[in-house]
CSV table of C-alpha atoms in Angstrom, one decimal:
chain,number,residue,atom,x,y,z
M,5,MET,CA,0.1,0.0,0.0
M,6,LYS,CA,2.9,2.4,0.8
M,7,LYS,CA,4.2,1.9,-2.8
M,8,GLN,CA,0.7,2.7,-4.2
M,9,TRP,CA,0.6,5.9,-2.2
M,10,LEU,CA,4.1,6.9,-3.3
M,11,LYS,CA,3.1,6.4,-7.0
M,12,PHE,CA,-0.1,8.5,-6.4
M,13,ILE,CA,1.9,11.3,-4.7
M,14,VAL,CA,4.4,11.4,-7.5
M,15,VAL,CA,1.8,11.5,-10.2
M,16,LEU,CA,-0.3,14.0,-8.3
M,17,VAL,CA,2.6,16.3,-8.0
M,18,LEU,CA,3.6,16.1,-11.6
M,19,TYR,CA,0.0,16.7,-12.6
M,20,LEU,CA,-0.4,19.7,-10.4
M,21,ALA,CA,2.9,21.1,-11.8
M,22,PHE,CA,1.4,20.6,-15.2
M,23,LEU,CA,-1.8,22.5,-14.2
M,24,VAL,CA,0.1,25.3,-12.8
M,25,TRP,CA,2.2,25.6,-16.0
M,26,VAL,CA,-0.8,25.8,-18.2
M,27,LYS,CA,-2.7,28.0,-15.7
M,28,SER,CA,-5.9,25.9,-16.0
M,29,TRP,CA,-7.5,24.8,-12.7
M,30,LEU,CA,-10.3,23.0,-14.5
M,31,GLY,CA,-8.1,19.9,-14.4
M,32,ILE,CA,-8.6,19.5,-10.7
M,33,ILE,CA,-11.8,17.5,-11.5
M,34,VAL,CA,-9.5,14.7,-12.7
M,35,ILE,CA,-7.7,14.4,-9.3
M,36,PRO,CA,-10.4,12.1,-7.8
M,37,PHE,CA,-10.0,9.7,-10.7
M,38,ILE,CA,-6.3,9.5,-10.3
M,39,PHE,CA,-6.8,8.8,-6.7
M,40,ASP,CA,-9.1,5.9,-7.6
M,41,VAL,CA,-6.5,4.5,-10.0
M,42,TYR,CA,-3.9,4.2,-7.3
M,43,ILE,CA,-5.6,4.0,-4.1
M,44,THR,CA,-9.5,3.2,-3.8
M,45,LYS,CA,-9.7,1.3,-7.1
M,46,LYS,CA,-13.6,1.4,-7.0
M,47,ILE,CA,-13.9,1.9,-10.8
M,48,LYS,CA,-13.0,-1.1,-12.9
M,49,TRP,CA,-10.7,0.5,-15.3
M,50,GLN,CA,-9.6,-2.8,-16.9
M,51,TRP,CA,-12.7,-4.8,-16.3
M,52,TRP,CA,-12.0,-6.8,-19.5
M,53,LYS,CA,-9.1,-8.6,-17.9
M,54,ASP,CA,-11.6,-10.5,-15.6
M,55,SER,CA,-13.7,-11.6,-18.7
M,56,VAL,CA,-13.9,-15.3,-19.3
M,57,ASN,CA,-14.1,-14.7,-23.1
M,58,PRO,CA,-10.6,-14.9,-24.5
M,59,VAL,CA,-11.7,-12.9,-27.7
M,60,THR,CA,-12.8,-10.0,-25.5
M,61,ARG,CA,-9.6,-10.0,-23.5
M,62,PHE,CA,-7.5,-9.9,-26.7
M,63,LEU,CA,-9.6,-7.3,-28.5
M,64,MET,CA,-9.9,-5.1,-25.5
M,65,SER,CA,-6.1,-5.3,-24.7
M,66,TRP,CA,-5.4,-3.9,-28.1
M,67,VAL,CA,-8.1,-1.2,-27.8
M,68,ASP,CA,-6.6,-0.3,-24.3
M,69,ALA,CA,-3.0,0.0,-25.9
M,70,ILE,CA,-4.3,1.9,-28.9
M,71,VAL,CA,-6.3,4.5,-26.9
M,72,PHE,CA,-3.4,5.0,-24.5
M,73,ALA,CA,-1.0,5.5,-27.3
M,74,LEU,CA,-3.3,8.0,-29.1
M,75,VAL,CA,-3.8,10.0,-25.9
M,76,ALA,CA,-0.1,10.1,-25.2
M,77,VAL,CA,0.7,11.2,-28.7
M,78,TYR,CA,-2.0,13.8,-28.5
M,79,PHE,CA,-0.6,15.2,-25.3
M,80,ILE,CA,3.1,15.1,-26.5
M,81,ASN,CA,2.3,16.7,-29.8
M,82,LEU,CA,0.2,19.4,-28.2
M,83,PHE,CA,2.5,20.6,-25.5
M,84,PHE,CA,6.0,19.4,-26.3
M,85,PHE,CA,7.0,18.5,-29.9
M,86,GLN,CA,5.7,17.1,-33.1
M,87,ASN,CA,7.3,15.9,-36.4
M,88,TYR,CA,7.1,18.0,-39.6
M,89,VAL,CA,8.1,17.1,-43.1
M,90,ILE,CA,9.4,19.7,-45.5
M,91,PRO,CA,6.8,19.4,-48.5
M,92,SER,CA,8.1,22.1,-50.9
M,93,SER,CA,11.3,23.8,-52.1
M,94,SER,CA,10.4,27.3,-50.5
M,95,LEU,CA,13.3,27.0,-48.0
M,96,GLU,CA,15.9,25.3,-50.2
M,97,LYS,CA,18.7,25.0,-49.9
M,98,SER,CA,18.6,25.6,-46.2
M,99,LEU,CA,15.9,22.9,-45.6
M,100,LEU,CA,15.3,20.5,-48.3
M,101,THR,CA,12.2,18.7,-49.7
M,102,GLY,CA,12.2,15.4,-47.8
M,103,ASP,CA,13.6,16.7,-44.6
M,104,TYR,CA,11.9,15.5,-41.4
M,105,LEU,CA,12.1,17.9,-38.5
M,106,PHE,CA,11.8,17.5,-34.8
M,107,VAL,CA,9.7,20.7,-33.9
M,108,SER,CA,9.7,21.9,-30.4
M,109,LYS,CA,6.6,23.5,-28.9
M,110,MET,CA,8.5,24.4,-25.8
M,111,SER,CA,10.9,26.9,-27.6
M,112,TYR,CA,8.2,29.6,-27.9
M,113,GLY,CA,5.7,28.1,-25.4
M,114,PRO,CA,2.9,25.7,-26.5
M,115,ARG,CA,-0.6,27.0,-27.3
M,116,ILE,CA,-3.6,25.8,-25.3
M,117,PRO,CA,-5.6,23.9,-28.0
M,118,GLN,CA,-8.1,26.2,-29.6
M,119,THR,CA,-9.8,23.2,-31.3
M,120,PRO,CA,-9.3,20.5,-28.7
M,121,LEU,CA,-11.4,17.8,-30.2
M,122,THR,CA,-9.2,16.5,-32.9
M,123,MET,CA,-7.8,13.1,-34.1
M,124,PRO,CA,-4.2,12.8,-33.0
M,125,LEU,CA,-1.5,12.8,-35.6
M,126,THR,CA,-3.8,14.7,-38.1
M,127,GLN,CA,-3.9,18.4,-39.0
M,128,HIS,CA,-7.2,18.9,-40.5
M,129,THR,CA,-8.1,15.8,-42.7
M,130,LEU,CA,-8.5,12.1,-42.0
M,131,PRO,CA,-6.4,10.1,-44.4
M,132,VAL,CA,-8.2,7.6,-46.7
M,133,LEU,CA,-11.7,8.9,-45.6
M,134,ASP,CA,-10.7,12.5,-46.8
M,135,CYS,CA,-12.9,14.1,-44.2
M,136,GLN,CA,-12.5,16.7,-41.5
M,137,SER,CA,-10.4,15.3,-38.6
M,138,TYR,CA,-11.7,17.6,-35.9
M,139,ILE,CA,-14.8,18.8,-34.3
M,140,PRO,CA,-15.1,22.6,-34.6
M,141,TRP,CA,-16.8,23.0,-31.2
M,142,PRO,CA,-15.8,24.0,-28.6
M,143,GLN,CA,-13.5,26.8,-29.7
M,144,TRP,CA,-11.3,28.2,-27.0
M,145,ASP,CA,-9.6,31.7,-27.1
M,146,TYR,CA,-6.0,31.9,-27.9
M,147,ARG,CA,-3.6,31.5,-25.0
M,148,ARG,CA,0.0,30.5,-25.0
M,149,VAL,CA,1.8,29.0,-21.9
M,150,SER,CA,5.4,30.1,-20.9
M,151,GLY,CA,8.2,28.6,-23.1
M,152,LEU,CA,11.9,28.7,-23.3
M,153,GLY,CA,12.1,32.0,-25.2
M,154,LYS,CA,10.6,34.0,-28.1
M,155,VAL,CA,10.9,34.1,-31.8
M,156,ARG,CA,14.3,35.6,-32.7
M,157,LEU,CA,15.4,37.2,-36.0
M,158,ASN,CA,16.4,34.7,-38.6
M,159,ASP,CA,14.8,31.7,-36.7
M,160,ILE,CA,13.3,29.0,-38.8
M,161,VAL,CA,9.7,28.7,-37.6
M,162,VAL,CA,6.8,26.5,-38.1
M,163,PHE,CA,3.4,28.3,-38.2
M,164,ASN,CA,-0.2,28.0,-39.3
M,165,PHE,CA,-0.9,29.5,-42.8
M,166,PRO,CA,-2.5,32.9,-42.1
M,167,GLY,CA,-4.4,32.8,-45.4
M,168,GLY,CA,-5.8,29.3,-44.7
M,169,ASP,CA,-8.9,30.5,-42.8
M,170,THR,CA,-11.0,30.0,-46.1
M,171,ILE,CA,-10.3,27.1,-48.5
M,172,CYS,CA,-11.9,25.7,-51.7
M,173,THR,CA,-12.6,22.1,-51.1
M,174,ALA,CA,-12.0,20.6,-54.5
M,175,PRO,CA,-8.8,18.5,-54.4
M,176,GLN,CA,-7.0,20.3,-57.2
M,177,VAL,CA,-7.3,23.7,-55.6
M,178,ARG,CA,-7.6,22.8,-52.0
M,179,ASP,CA,-3.8,23.7,-51.3
M,180,GLN,CA,-4.0,27.1,-53.1
M,181,ASP,CA,-4.6,30.5,-51.5
M,182,TYR,CA,-8.3,31.3,-51.7
M,183,TYR,CA,-7.7,35.0,-51.8
M,184,GLN,CA,-5.1,34.7,-54.5
M,185,ILE,CA,-7.6,32.7,-56.5
M,186,CYS,CA,-10.3,35.3,-56.1
M,187,TYR,CA,-8.2,38.2,-57.1
M,188,GLN,CA,-6.6,36.4,-60.0
M,189,ILE,CA,-10.2,35.6,-61.4
M,190,GLY,CA,-11.2,39.1,-60.8
M,191,TYR,CA,-8.5,40.6,-62.7
M,192,GLY,CA,-9.1,38.1,-65.5
M,193,LEU,CA,-12.8,39.0,-65.7
M,194,TYR,CA,-12.3,42.7,-65.4
M,195,PRO,CA,-8.8,43.8,-66.3
M,196,PRO,CA,-8.2,47.5,-65.6
M,197,THR,CA,-8.6,49.5,-68.8
M,198,PHE,CA,-7.4,52.7,-66.9
M,199,ASP,CA,-4.5,53.8,-64.9
M,200,ILE,CA,-5.1,52.5,-61.3
M,201,ASP,CA,-2.7,55.1,-59.8
M,202,SER,CA,-4.8,57.9,-61.3
M,203,LEU,CA,-7.7,57.0,-59.0
M,204,SER,CA,-8.3,58.5,-55.6
M,205,ALA,CA,-7.5,56.3,-52.6
M,206,THR,CA,-11.3,55.7,-52.1
M,207,ASP,CA,-12.0,54.9,-55.8
M,208,ARG,CA,-9.0,52.6,-55.9
M,209,ARG,CA,-10.3,50.8,-52.8
M,210,ARG,CA,-13.6,50.4,-54.5
M,211,TYR,CA,-12.0,48.9,-57.5
M,212,PHE,CA,-10.1,46.3,-55.7
M,213,ASP,CA,-13.3,45.4,-53.6
M,214,PHE,CA,-15.1,45.0,-56.9
M,215,ILE,CA,-12.4,42.7,-58.4
M,216,TYR,CA,-12.4,40.5,-55.2
M,217,ALA,CA,-16.2,40.3,-55.1
M,218,ALA,CA,-16.2,39.2,-58.8
M,219,GLY,CA,-13.7,36.5,-58.2
M,220,ARG,CA,-15.4,35.3,-55.1
M,221,ASN,CA,-18.7,35.1,-56.7
M,222,TYR,CA,-17.2,33.1,-59.7
M,223,VAL,CA,-15.7,30.6,-57.2
M,224,LYS,CA,-19.0,30.2,-55.6
M,225,GLU,CA,-20.9,29.7,-58.9
M,226,ASN,CA,-18.4,27.1,-60.2
M,227,ARG,CA,-18.5,24.4,-57.5
M,228,ALA,CA,-17.6,21.7,-59.9
M,229,GLU,CA,-14.2,23.3,-60.4
M,230,TYR,CA,-13.6,24.8,-56.9
M,231,GLY,CA,-15.9,22.8,-54.7
M,232,GLU,CA,-17.7,24.2,-51.6
M,233,LEU,CA,-16.0,26.9,-49.5
M,234,ALA,CA,-15.0,25.8,-46.0
M,235,THR,CA,-13.3,27.6,-43.0
M,236,ARG,CA,-10.6,26.3,-40.7
M,237,PRO,CA,-9.8,27.5,-37.2
M,238,VAL,CA,-6.3,28.8,-36.6
M,239,ASP,CA,-4.7,25.7,-35.1
M,240,ARG,CA,-6.1,23.5,-37.9
M,241,ARG,CA,-4.8,25.6,-40.8
M,242,GLU,CA,-2.0,24.1,-42.9
M,243,ASN,CA,1.5,24.1,-41.3
M,244,TYR,CA,4.1,26.2,-43.1
M,245,VAL,CA,7.9,26.6,-42.3
M,246,LYS,CA,9.8,29.9,-43.3
M,247,ARG,CA,12.5,32.0,-41.8
M,248,CYS,CA,11.6,34.9,-39.6
M,249,VAL,CA,13.1,38.1,-41.2
M,250,GLY,CA,11.1,40.8,-39.4
M,251,LEU,CA,10.2,41.1,-35.8
M,252,PRO,CA,7.3,43.0,-34.1
M,253,GLY,CA,7.8,46.7,-34.2
M,254,GLN,CA,10.5,46.7,-36.9
M,255,THR,CA,10.1,48.5,-40.3
M,256,LEU,CA,11.0,46.2,-43.1
M,257,GLN,CA,11.8,47.1,-46.7
M,258,ILE,CA,13.3,45.0,-49.6
M,259,ARG,CA,15.6,46.9,-51.9
M,260,ASP,CA,17.1,44.9,-54.9
M,261,ARG,CA,16.4,41.7,-53.1
M,262,ILE,CA,18.1,42.6,-49.8
M,263,VAL,CA,16.1,42.9,-46.7
M,264,TYR,CA,16.5,46.0,-44.6
M,265,LEU,CA,15.3,46.3,-41.1
M,266,ASP,CA,14.9,49.9,-39.6
M,267,GLY,CA,17.2,50.8,-42.5
M,268,LYS,CA,20.0,48.2,-41.8
M,269,ALA,CA,20.6,45.4,-44.2
M,270,ASN,CA,19.8,41.9,-42.6
M,271,LYS,CA,22.2,39.1,-43.2
M,272,GLU,CA,21.1,36.9,-46.1
M,273,PRO,CA,20.9,33.1,-45.5
M,274,ASP,CA,24.1,31.2,-46.5
M,275,ASN,CA,22.1,29.2,-48.9
M,276,VAL,CA,19.8,31.8,-50.2
M,277,GLN,CA,18.5,31.1,-53.8
M,278,TYR,CA,17.4,33.5,-56.6
M,279,THR,CA,16.0,32.7,-60.1
M,280,TYR,CA,18.4,32.8,-63.0
M,281,TYR,CA,17.7,32.5,-66.8
M,282,VAL,CA,19.8,29.7,-68.2
M,283,ARG,CA,20.4,28.2,-71.6
M,284,LEU,CA,22.2,24.9,-71.6
M,285,LEU,CA,24.5,23.5,-74.4
M,286,GLN,CA,24.0,20.0,-73.0
M,287,SER,CA,22.4,18.2,-70.0
M,288,LEU,CA,23.9,18.8,-66.6
M,289,PRO,CA,25.7,15.7,-65.3
M,290,ASP,CA,24.1,14.1,-62.4
M,291,GLU,CA,27.1,14.4,-60.2
M,292,LEU,CA,27.2,18.1,-60.7
M,293,MET,CA,23.5,18.4,-60.0
M,294,LYS,CA,24.1,16.5,-56.8
M,295,ASP,CA,27.0,18.6,-55.8
M,296,LEU,CA,25.1,22.0,-56.4
M,297,GLY,CA,22.0,20.7,-54.9
M,298,ILE,CA,20.1,21.1,-58.1
M,299,THR,CA,16.8,19.0,-58.0
M,300,MET,CA,14.7,17.3,-60.8
M,301,GLU,CA,12.0,19.9,-59.8
M,302,ASP,CA,14.6,22.7,-60.5
M,303,LEU,CA,15.5,21.0,-63.8
M,304,MET,CA,11.9,20.6,-64.9
M,305,CYS,CA,11.4,24.4,-64.3
M,306,LEU,CA,14.5,25.0,-66.5
M,307,ASN,CA,13.3,22.7,-69.2
M,308,THR,CA,9.8,24.3,-69.4
M,309,ALA,CA,10.5,28.0,-68.7
M,310,GLY,CA,14.2,28.5,-69.0
M,311,TYR,CA,14.5,29.6,-65.4
M,312,ILE,CA,16.2,27.8,-62.4
M,313,PRO,CA,16.8,28.7,-58.8
M,314,LEU,CA,20.5,28.8,-57.8
M,315,THR,CA,22.5,29.5,-54.9
M,316,LYS,CA,25.5,32.0,-55.2
M,317,ARG,CA,27.9,29.0,-55.3
M,318,ALA,CA,25.9,27.1,-57.9
M,319,TYR,CA,25.6,30.4,-60.1
M,320,ASN,CA,29.3,31.0,-59.9
M,321,GLU,CA,30.1,27.2,-60.8
M,322,LEU,CA,27.7,27.2,-63.8
M,323,SER,CA,29.0,30.6,-64.9
M,324,ARG,CA,32.4,28.9,-65.3
M,325,ARG,CA,31.2,25.9,-67.1
M,326,GLN,CA,31.2,27.2,-70.7
M,327,ASP,CA,31.1,23.7,-71.9
M,328,LEU,CA,27.7,23.3,-70.4
M,329,VAL,CA,26.1,26.6,-70.3
M,330,GLU,CA,25.5,29.1,-73.1
M,331,ILE,CA,23.8,31.9,-71.3
M,332,ILE,CA,23.2,32.6,-67.6
M,333,GLY,CA,21.9,35.7,-65.9
M,334,PRO,CA,19.7,37.0,-63.0
M,335,VAL,CA,15.8,37.4,-63.4
M,336,VAL,CA,14.4,40.5,-61.8
M,337,GLU,CA,10.8,40.0,-60.6
M,338,GLN,CA,8.6,42.6,-61.9
M,339,ASP,CA,5.0,41.3,-61.2
M,340,ASP,CA,3.4,43.6,-58.8
M,341,HIS,CA,-0.3,42.5,-58.9
M,342,PHE,CA,-0.2,39.7,-56.5
M,343,THR,CA,1.9,40.9,-53.6
M,344,TYR,CA,0.4,41.8,-50.2
M,345,PRO,CA,-1.8,43.6,-49.8
M,346,LEU,CA,-3.9,42.2,-52.7
M,347,ASN,CA,-6.5,45.0,-52.3
M,348,GLY,CA,-4.1,47.9,-52.4
M,349,ASN,CA,-1.5,47.5,-55.3
M,350,LYS,CA,1.4,49.5,-54.2
M,351,HIS,CA,3.7,48.3,-57.2
M,352,TRP,CA,5.8,46.3,-54.6
M,353,THR,CA,7.4,43.2,-56.1
M,354,VAL,CA,9.1,40.4,-54.2
M,355,ASP,CA,12.4,42.0,-55.0
M,356,ASN,CA,11.5,45.5,-54.0
M,357,TYR,CA,9.0,45.7,-51.3
M,358,GLY,CA,7.8,48.2,-48.6
M,359,PRO,CA,8.5,49.9,-46.4
M,360,VAL,CA,6.0,48.3,-44.0
M,361,TRP,CA,5.9,48.5,-40.2
M,362,ILE,CA,5.5,45.1,-38.6
M,363,PRO,CA,2.7,45.4,-35.8
M,364,LYS,CA,3.6,44.7,-32.2
M,365,ARG,CA,1.5,44.2,-29.2
M,366,GLY,CA,0.5,47.6,-27.6
M,367,GLY,CA,1.9,49.5,-30.8
M,368,THR,CA,-0.4,52.1,-32.3
M,369,ILE,CA,-0.6,52.9,-36.0
M,370,LYS,CA,-2.0,55.9,-37.7
M,371,LEU,CA,-4.6,54.7,-40.3
M,372,THR,CA,-5.1,56.2,-43.6
M,373,MET,CA,-6.6,55.3,-46.9
M,374,ASP,CA,-3.1,54.9,-48.2
M,375,ASN,CA,-2.1,52.2,-45.5
M,376,ILE,CA,-5.5,50.7,-44.4
M,377,ALA,CA,-5.1,47.7,-47.0
M,378,VAL,CA,-1.8,46.8,-45.3
M,379,TYR,CA,-3.3,46.6,-41.8
M,380,GLU,CA,-6.9,45.6,-42.6
M,381,ARG,CA,-6.6,41.8,-42.3
M,382,PRO,CA,-4.7,42.0,-39.0
M,383,ILE,CA,-7.3,44.4,-37.6
M,384,ARG,CA,-10.5,42.6,-39.0
M,385,VAL,CA,-9.5,38.9,-39.3
M,386,TYR,CA,-6.7,38.2,-36.8
M,387,GLU,CA,-7.9,40.5,-34.0
M,388,GLY,CA,-11.6,40.2,-34.6
M,389,ASN,CA,-12.9,43.8,-35.1
M,390,ASP,CA,-15.6,45.0,-37.2
M,391,LEU,CA,-13.8,47.3,-39.8
M,392,ARG,CA,-15.7,49.2,-42.5
M,393,ILE,CA,-14.7,52.0,-44.9
M,394,SER,CA,-17.2,54.5,-46.0
M,395,ASP,CA,-16.6,57.6,-48.3
M,396,GLY,CA,-12.9,57.6,-47.3
M,397,ARG,CA,-13.5,57.3,-43.5
M,398,ILE,CA,-12.4,54.3,-41.4
M,399,PHE,CA,-14.8,52.7,-38.8
M,400,ILE,CA,-13.8,50.1,-36.3
M,401,ASN,CA,-16.4,48.6,-34.2
M,402,GLY,CA,-18.8,51.3,-35.3
M,403,LYS,CA,-16.6,54.3,-34.4
M,404,GLU,CA,-14.8,56.4,-36.8
M,405,THR,CA,-11.1,56.3,-36.1
M,406,SER,CA,-7.7,57.3,-37.5
M,407,GLU,CA,-5.6,54.9,-35.4
M,408,TYR,CA,-5.5,51.4,-34.0
M,409,THR,CA,-3.5,49.7,-31.2
M,410,PHE,CA,-2.7,46.1,-31.8
M,411,ARG,CA,-3.4,43.4,-29.3
M,412,MET,CA,-0.8,40.7,-30.7
M,413,ASP,CA,2.7,40.6,-32.0
M,414,TYR,CA,3.2,40.0,-35.7
M,415,TYR,CA,6.1,38.5,-37.7
M,416,TRP,CA,7.4,38.7,-41.3
M,417,MET,CA,8.3,35.3,-42.7
M,418,MET,CA,10.1,34.5,-45.9
M,419,GLY,CA,11.6,31.4,-47.7
M,420,ASP,CA,15.2,31.2,-48.5
M,421,ASN,CA,14.3,30.3,-52.1
M,422,ARG,CA,13.2,33.8,-52.6
M,423,HIS,CA,11.7,33.6,-56.0
M,424,ARG,CA,9.8,30.4,-55.4
M,425,SER,CA,8.4,31.0,-52.0
M,426,ALA,CA,4.8,32.0,-51.2
M,427,ASP,CA,5.4,34.0,-48.0
M,428,SER,CA,4.7,37.3,-46.2
M,429,ARG,CA,5.4,39.2,-49.5
M,430,ILE,CA,2.3,37.4,-50.8
M,431,TRP,CA,0.0,36.8,-47.8
M,432,GLY,CA,1.3,39.3,-45.2
M,433,PHE,CA,1.9,39.2,-41.5
M,434,VAL,CA,2.0,36.1,-39.3
M,435,PRO,CA,0.2,36.7,-36.0
M,436,GLU,CA,1.6,35.4,-32.8
M,437,ASP,CA,-1.4,33.0,-32.3
M,438,HIS,CA,-0.4,31.2,-35.5
M,439,ILE,CA,3.2,30.3,-34.2
M,440,VAL,CA,3.5,26.5,-33.9
M,441,GLY,CA,7.1,25.9,-32.8
M,442,LYS,CA,10.8,25.8,-33.7
M,443,PRO,CA,12.5,23.1,-35.7
M,444,ILE,CA,15.4,21.7,-33.6
M,445,PHE,CA,17.0,19.0,-35.7
M,446,ILE,CA,16.6,17.0,-38.9
M,447,TRP,CA,15.8,13.5,-37.7
M,448,TRP,CA,15.5,11.9,-41.3
M,449,SER,CA,16.0,13.1,-44.8
M,450,SER,CA,15.3,11.4,-48.1
M,451,ASP,CA,15.9,12.8,-51.5
M,452,PRO,CA,12.7,12.5,-53.7
M,453,ASP,CA,14.7,12.3,-56.9
M,454,ARG,CA,16.6,9.2,-55.7
M,455,ARG,CA,15.6,5.7,-54.3
M,456,GLY,CA,16.9,3.3,-51.9
M,457,PHE,CA,20.1,3.9,-49.9
M,458,SER,CA,21.3,6.3,-52.3
M,459,GLY,CA,18.3,8.5,-51.6
M,460,ILE,CA,19.1,8.9,-48.0
M,461,ARG,CA,20.9,12.1,-47.2
M,462,TRP,CA,23.1,10.7,-44.5
M,463,ASN,CA,25.0,14.0,-44.0
M,464,ARG,CA,21.8,15.8,-42.9
M,465,LEU,CA,20.6,13.3,-40.3
M,466,PHE,CA,20.4,14.8,-36.8
M,467,ARG,CA,21.8,18.1,-38.2
M,468,MET,CA,20.8,21.0,-35.9
M,469,VAL,CA,18.5,23.6,-37.6
M,470,ASP,CA,20.0,26.5,-35.7
M,471,ASN,CA,23.3,25.8,-37.4
M,472,ILE,CA,21.6,26.3,-40.9
M,473,LYS,CA,22.1,30.0,-41.2
C-alpha cells in the first residue's frame, strides 16, 4: 500500500505542476480519478481482464493500448514536440524537400488547443476517408503558456498558414490560396482599362473590392471546379515553415532583393536562392547536380520555362562551365499584381517591397486610406474587429477612427528560395497565435529524386537547424 501511495503522490505532484504551468485549474476535476486508479480502485478501469471470453480480453487489450498511445501522442504533440516534413522547395537550400524535422513546442511556449477535439496525428483531414479530422466545437480563445524563449530574428519557424482561414474544397485547388484565386479571377474577368494610380484612394479601394467580389462570386458559382467553401480555425490550418526576417515593431523594406530592417541590411541566409535565366548547351551531369543541390524539380522548371533557382555557389560554378552553359543571368521579378496587400496594389514586387511597419502588441498605427489595406486583415480577421470603410472614412467597431492599437505581435516570414516562395510578401503578416514551434534538428532526410540507400541524405541526419544560417 505504501508503494501505491508513493506512486499516487508522484503522479499528483507532476499533474499539479502541469496545471500550474498551463494555468488551468479546470483539470482539478481529474484528481479524484487519479486517486481511484492508485488508491481506492472502485472503478473497474480494466474490467476486460476478468472476462472469461478470450476474444474479449484480446480485443480489449489492443483497444486499451491503442487508446493509451493516441492519448499520449496527442498530449506530447500538443505541448512538447511534433514531427514535420518539408513538403516544398520554398526554404531550399537551407531545408530540403524530404527533410523530417523535430519541432519543439517548448521553444516559444505551446498554445492551449483552440480546437481541442481532434484526431491525434492529423492536422485537418483524415487520411483515406478524406474528411474533417476535428470537431469545430468548442473553440477556445488563444492562449500560450510559458516557453523557453521568443521568436528571434532569422529563426526558422513552423506556423499555421495565415491565409488558410478559407479554402476551396476541390482537391485540385485545396492547397491554393483562396484569396489569390479570387483576385486572379477578378483581374481576368475585369482587367483594368485605366491607370489605377490615377484613381483617388477611395476609388482605388472600390475597384479592388469589386475585383475581389467578382472572383469570389465566380468561385461560388463554379462548384464543380472549386468545390464548396470551407473555413478552418487557426490551429487546424496548414503548417508552413519559413525564416523569420522581421520582428514586431520593426520597419521592413526589400531593396534589390536585400531585406532591410529599420534601415539596416539583414544578413542573407548562406544558402539563399534566386532565379536565373539559363540556356544549356547539354544536359547537366548528375554528379554536378548533386554537388550543387539542383533537383529534378529545378531541372523541370528550367526545361519548361528556361529559369532555375540557384545559390550563389551554384551560379558561380555554372558561370564557369562554358562547356555546359551558353547563357546565364539573373531574373528580376517585376510582377506587382499579387503581392500583399492584394486589395491595395502599391507596385511592390518580391524584390523591391515596402517599407512596411510590422505590428507589435501595444503598438499604435495611424490609419489612412493609403495604408489601411496593409493593416486591414490583422485588424479585422486576426484580432476580430468590425472594420468598415465609407466615403474615405475608417470605422472600427462602429466608431470612426484614425488609429489602431494592436493586441498581438506579428512577424514577417520569408523562404530562402526567394523567387519560389509564397510567403509574407504574398499573404502578409503572421500573427503570434499562428506560431506553432521551432525546428530543432533534422531526424530523417530522403531525396525524392533518388531511391533506396542512395536517396538517404546521411549527412543531414540529426543536423541542428540552428546551425543552418
